[in-house]
Each structure stands twice: as structure tokens, then as C-alpha cells.
PDB file of C-alpha atoms in Angstrom:
ATOM      1  CA  MET A   1       5.094 -10.729  13.791  1.00  0.00           C
ATOM      2  CA  ALA A   2       4.586  -8.870  10.525  1.00  0.00           C
ATOM      3  CA  ASN A   3       7.513  -8.009   8.297  1.00  0.00           C
ATOM      4  CA  ILE A   4       8.095  -4.209   8.508  1.00  0.00           C
ATOM      5  CA  PRO A   5      11.062  -2.998   6.389  1.00  0.00           C
ATOM      6  CA  ASN A   6      12.879  -0.031   7.991  1.00  0.00           C
ATOM      7  CA  GLU A   7      13.391   1.916   4.755  1.00  0.00           C
ATOM      8  CA  LEU A   8       9.663   2.382   4.097  1.00  0.00           C
ATOM      9  CA  LYS A   9       7.029   4.710   5.581  1.00  0.00           C
ATOM     10  CA  TYR A  10       3.595   3.470   6.657  1.00  0.00           C
ATOM     11  CA  SER A  11      -0.006   4.646   7.029  1.00  0.00           C
ATOM     12  CA  LYS A  12      -2.500   3.641   9.699  1.00  0.00           C
ATOM     13  CA  ASP A  13      -4.559   2.202   6.815  1.00  0.00           C
ATOM     14  CA  HIS A  14      -1.790  -0.421   6.359  1.00  0.00           C
ATOM     15  CA  GLU A  15      -0.234   0.942   3.161  1.00  0.00           C
ATOM     16  CA  TRP A  16       3.510   1.282   2.697  1.00  0.00           C
ATOM     17  CA  ILE A  17       5.231   3.985   0.676  1.00  0.00           C
ATOM     18  CA  SER A  18       8.685   4.265  -0.833  1.00  0.00           C
ATOM     19  CA  VAL A  19       9.762   7.708  -2.074  1.00  0.00           C
ATOM     20  CA  GLU A  20      12.198   8.454  -4.891  1.00  0.00           C
ATOM     21  CA  GLY A  21      12.342  12.154  -5.755  1.00  0.00           C
ATOM     22  CA  ASP A  22       8.716  13.273  -6.161  1.00  0.00           C
ATOM     23  CA  VAL A  23       7.399   9.800  -7.058  1.00  0.00           C
ATOM     24  CA  ALA A  24       6.058   7.450  -4.395  1.00  0.00           C
ATOM     25  CA  THR A  25       5.516   3.725  -4.824  1.00  0.00           C
ATOM     26  CA  ILE A  26       2.578   2.452  -2.765  1.00  0.00           C
ATOM     27  CA  GLY A  27       1.573  -1.049  -1.708  1.00  0.00           C
ATOM     28  CA  ILE A  28      -0.205  -2.815   1.135  1.00  0.00           C
ATOM     29  CA  THR A  29       1.759  -4.052   4.119  1.00  0.00           C
ATOM     30  CA  ASP A  30       2.606  -7.613   5.034  1.00  0.00           C
ATOM     31  CA  TYR A  31       0.241  -7.236   7.994  1.00  0.00           C
ATOM     32  CA  ALA A  32      -2.601  -6.208   5.661  1.00  0.00           C
ATOM     33  CA  GLN A  33      -2.105  -9.053   3.185  1.00  0.00           C
ATOM     34  CA  GLU A  34      -1.954 -11.521   6.084  1.00  0.00           C
ATOM     35  CA  ALA A  35      -5.183 -10.141   7.564  1.00  0.00           C
ATOM     36  CA  LEU A  36      -6.904 -10.300   4.165  1.00  0.00           C
ATOM     37  CA  GLY A  37      -5.959 -13.893   3.400  1.00  0.00           C
ATOM     38  CA  ASP A  38      -5.620 -15.157  -0.182  1.00  0.00           C
ATOM     39  CA  VAL A  39      -5.931 -12.212  -2.576  1.00  0.00           C
ATOM     40  CA  VAL A  40      -8.000 -13.076  -5.669  1.00  0.00           C
ATOM     41  CA  TYR A  41      -8.549  -9.709  -7.394  1.00  0.00           C
ATOM     42  CA  ILE A  42      -7.117  -6.193  -7.319  1.00  0.00           C
ATOM     43  CA  GLU A  43      -8.695  -3.074  -8.803  1.00  0.00           C
ATOM     44  CA  LEU A  44      -6.214  -0.283  -9.551  1.00  0.00           C
ATOM     45  CA  PRO A  45      -6.599   3.231 -10.998  1.00  0.00           C
ATOM     46  CA  SER A  46      -5.469   4.360 -14.445  1.00  0.00           C
ATOM     47  CA  GLU A  47      -2.460   6.522 -15.236  1.00  0.00           C
ATOM     48  CA  GLY A  48      -3.432  10.170 -15.087  1.00  0.00           C
ATOM     49  CA  ASP A  49      -6.011   9.698 -12.302  1.00  0.00           C
ATOM     50  CA  SER A  50      -5.498  12.132  -9.411  1.00  0.00           C
ATOM     51  CA  PHE A  51      -6.214  11.558  -5.735  1.00  0.00           C
ATOM     52  CA  GLY A  52      -6.076  13.529  -2.514  1.00  0.00           C
ATOM     53  CA  ALA A  53      -4.250  12.167   0.506  1.00  0.00           C
ATOM     54  CA  HIS A  54      -6.262   9.407   2.219  1.00  0.00           C
ATOM     55  CA  ASP A  55      -8.566   8.945  -0.812  1.00  0.00           C
ATOM     56  CA  ALA A  56      -9.509   5.392  -1.799  1.00  0.00           C
ATOM     57  CA  PHE A  57      -7.788   4.586  -5.103  1.00  0.00           C
ATOM     58  CA  GLY A  58      -8.659   0.931  -5.565  1.00  0.00           C
ATOM     59  CA  SER A  59      -9.611  -2.271  -3.819  1.00  0.00           C
ATOM     60  CA  VAL A  60      -8.246  -5.662  -2.898  1.00  0.00           C
ATOM     61  CA  GLU A  61     -10.567  -8.662  -2.930  1.00  0.00           C
ATOM     62  CA  SER A  62      -9.635 -11.723  -0.939  1.00  0.00           C
ATOM     63  CA  VAL A  63     -11.403 -14.930  -0.057  1.00  0.00           C
ATOM     64  CA  LYS A  64     -12.481 -13.174   3.173  1.00  0.00           C
ATOM     65  CA  ALA A  65     -13.451  -9.637   2.158  1.00  0.00           C
ATOM     66  CA  VAL A  66     -13.145  -6.673  -0.193  1.00  0.00           C
ATOM     67  CA  SER A  67     -11.045  -3.825   1.216  1.00  0.00           C
ATOM     68  CA  GLU A  68     -10.459  -0.350  -0.144  1.00  0.00           C
ATOM     69  CA  ILE A  69      -6.884   0.835  -0.605  1.00  0.00           C
ATOM     70  CA  PHE A  70      -6.063   4.422   0.334  1.00  0.00           C
ATOM     71  CA  THR A  71      -3.270   6.655  -0.906  1.00  0.00           C
ATOM     72  CA  PRO A  72      -1.229   8.133   1.952  1.00  0.00           C
ATOM     73  CA  VAL A  73      -0.234  11.126  -0.230  1.00  0.00           C
ATOM     74  CA  ALA A  74      -1.939  13.350  -2.808  1.00  0.00           C
ATOM     75  CA  GLY A  75      -0.913  13.258  -6.457  1.00  0.00           C
ATOM     76  CA  GLU A  76      -1.317  11.843  -9.942  1.00  0.00           C
ATOM     77  CA  ILE A  77      -0.987   8.158 -10.808  1.00  0.00           C
ATOM     78  CA  VAL A  78       2.010   7.670 -13.110  1.00  0.00           C
ATOM     79  CA  GLY A  79       2.005   3.867 -13.057  1.00  0.00           C
ATOM     80  CA  SER A  80      -0.140   0.901 -12.012  1.00  0.00           C
ATOM     81  CA  ASN A  81       1.182  -2.621 -11.515  1.00  0.00           C
ATOM     82  CA  GLU A  82      -0.624  -4.301 -14.433  1.00  0.00           C
ATOM     83  CA  ASP A  83       0.953  -7.687 -13.555  1.00  0.00           C
ATOM     84  CA  LEU A  84      -1.433  -7.919 -10.607  1.00  0.00           C
ATOM     85  CA  ASN A  85      -4.407  -8.185 -12.994  1.00  0.00           C
ATOM     86  CA  ASP A  86      -3.232 -11.698 -13.893  1.00  0.00           C
ATOM     87  CA  THR A  87      -1.445 -12.621 -10.659  1.00  0.00           C
ATOM     88  CA  PRO A  88      -3.118 -10.874  -7.678  1.00  0.00           C
ATOM     89  CA  GLU A  89      -1.697 -13.568  -5.378  1.00  0.00           C
ATOM     90  CA  LYS A  90       1.690 -11.820  -5.663  1.00  0.00           C
ATOM     91  CA  VAL A  91       0.402  -9.509  -2.909  1.00  0.00           C
ATOM     92  CA  ASN A  92       0.478 -12.480  -0.540  1.00  0.00           C
ATOM     93  CA  GLU A  93       3.890 -13.650  -1.765  1.00  0.00           C
ATOM     94  CA  ASP A  94       5.856 -10.390  -2.004  1.00  0.00           C
ATOM     95  CA  ALA A  95       3.950  -7.443  -0.490  1.00  0.00           C
ATOM     96  CA  TYR A  96       7.025  -5.177  -0.487  1.00  0.00           C
ATOM     97  CA  GLY A  97       8.512  -6.182  -3.836  1.00  0.00           C
ATOM     98  CA  ASP A  98       6.802  -7.354  -7.018  1.00  0.00           C
ATOM     99  CA  ALA A  99       3.364  -6.597  -5.576  1.00  0.00           C
ATOM    100  CA  TRP A 100       3.648  -2.803  -5.429  1.00  0.00           C
ATOM    101  CA  LEU A 101       0.308  -1.318  -6.485  1.00  0.00           C
ATOM    102  CA  VAL A 102       0.807   2.178  -7.922  1.00  0.00           C
ATOM    103  CA  LYS A 103       3.356   4.893  -8.489  1.00  0.00           C
ATOM    104  CA  ILE A 104       2.119   8.417  -7.774  1.00  0.00           C
ATOM    105  CA  LYS A 105       3.726  11.772  -8.588  1.00  0.00           C
ATOM    106  CA  MET A 106       3.257  13.561  -5.284  1.00  0.00           C
ATOM    107  CA  ASP A 107       1.739  17.035  -5.101  1.00  0.00           C
ATOM    108  CA  ASN A 108       3.663  17.635  -1.868  1.00  0.00           C
ATOM    109  CA  ALA A 109       6.634  15.407  -1.001  1.00  0.00           C
ATOM    110  CA  GLY A 110       6.411  16.649   2.604  1.00  0.00           C
ATOM    111  CA  GLU A 111       3.265  14.549   3.097  1.00  0.00           C
ATOM    112  CA  ALA A 112       5.414  11.405   3.070  1.00  0.00           C
ATOM    113  CA  ASP A 113       7.482  12.747   5.981  1.00  0.00           C
ATOM    114  CA  ALA A 114       4.371  12.792   8.168  1.00  0.00           C
ATOM    115  CA  LEU A 115       3.820   9.035   7.774  1.00  0.00           C
ATOM    116  CA  LEU A 116       4.841   6.418  10.324  1.00  0.00           C
ATOM    117  CA  SER A 117       8.353   5.023  10.533  1.00  0.00           C
ATOM    118  CA  ALA A 118       8.774   1.234  10.723  1.00  0.00           C
ATOM    119  CA  GLU A 119       9.142   1.498  14.504  1.00  0.00           C
ATOM    120  CA  GLU A 120       6.028   3.698  14.832  1.00  0.00           C
ATOM    121  CA  TYR A 121       4.043   1.325  12.606  1.00  0.00           C
ATOM    122  CA  ALA A 122       5.102  -1.661  14.735  1.00  0.00           C
ATOM    123  CA  GLU A 123       3.949   0.232  17.850  1.00  0.00           C
ATOM    124  CA  PHE A 124       0.656   1.062  16.100  1.00  0.00           C
ATOM    125  CA  LEU A 125       0.095  -2.628  15.259  1.00  0.00           C
ATOM    126  CA  ALA A 126       0.865  -3.619  18.834  1.00  0.00           C
ATOM    127  CA  SER A 127      -1.660  -1.057  20.142  1.00  0.00           C
ATOM    128  CA  GLU A 128      -4.306  -2.389  17.710  1.00  0.00           C
ATOM    129  CA  GLU A 129      -3.916  -5.890  19.122  1.00  0.00           C
ATOM    130  CA  ASP A 130      -4.447  -4.735  22.719  1.00  0.00           C
TER     131      ASP A 130
END
């Protein structure tokens, strides 16, 4: 069973989000990194780039596939995890910690409230496996 921390919110695209004020930290879930396999490259946006909710903002390349990463909320990128350029495998090791992908200043903090809770995300994963 995938690790699904209670304090985070989740998207059906398998991203997690942690909100502090009007800034959200976004990463991919444990389920997503497990499905991808060994991550070998990550492409992230630059500070100042803006995205709408559900827009693709980067990609994760693994030994199995290349997958787009989507932002669950609209806003402007205020930080990218540059460490992942040299150590993309951190996504496999610590999806909810050191392997966060971007920080985004949200246009509308209410968008985060509409995302899935840990319990709802677990139910979503269970329904996907049926």
C-alpha cells in the first residue's frame, strides 16, 4: 500500500500539495514514484513561470516512461528543487520530503481546498485498481 501522509492534499494526477499561507509545495506521490520505477531525469520550470490549474509544468523520466507533471493549483513558480537536477533518484527515496518539485504562489488558495484528502486519495487509488 502506498504511503499517503494525512497532512497533505492530493490530485487525481498523483501530485501532492502542502500549503503554507499562499504558497504551495508540490511533489509527486509515493504511488506515482513507485509506478514510474527508477527516476533518472526531472524537468522543472523556472522561477517566475506561471501556470493554470491542471497545466503540465514539467516531466519525470524513469527507466519505464516519461510522464508529465501537472500543477493542481494556478499560480507563479517561486522555487524549483534544483537538487533534483543532480539527484533525480531522490524522488524514489523521499517523495514527500527532500524530493519536493516546486513551490508556487497560488492565485487562489481556495483551489487547494478542492483537492483530495489522504482518505479520498486512498479511495481513489483503490478504485483505480479495480
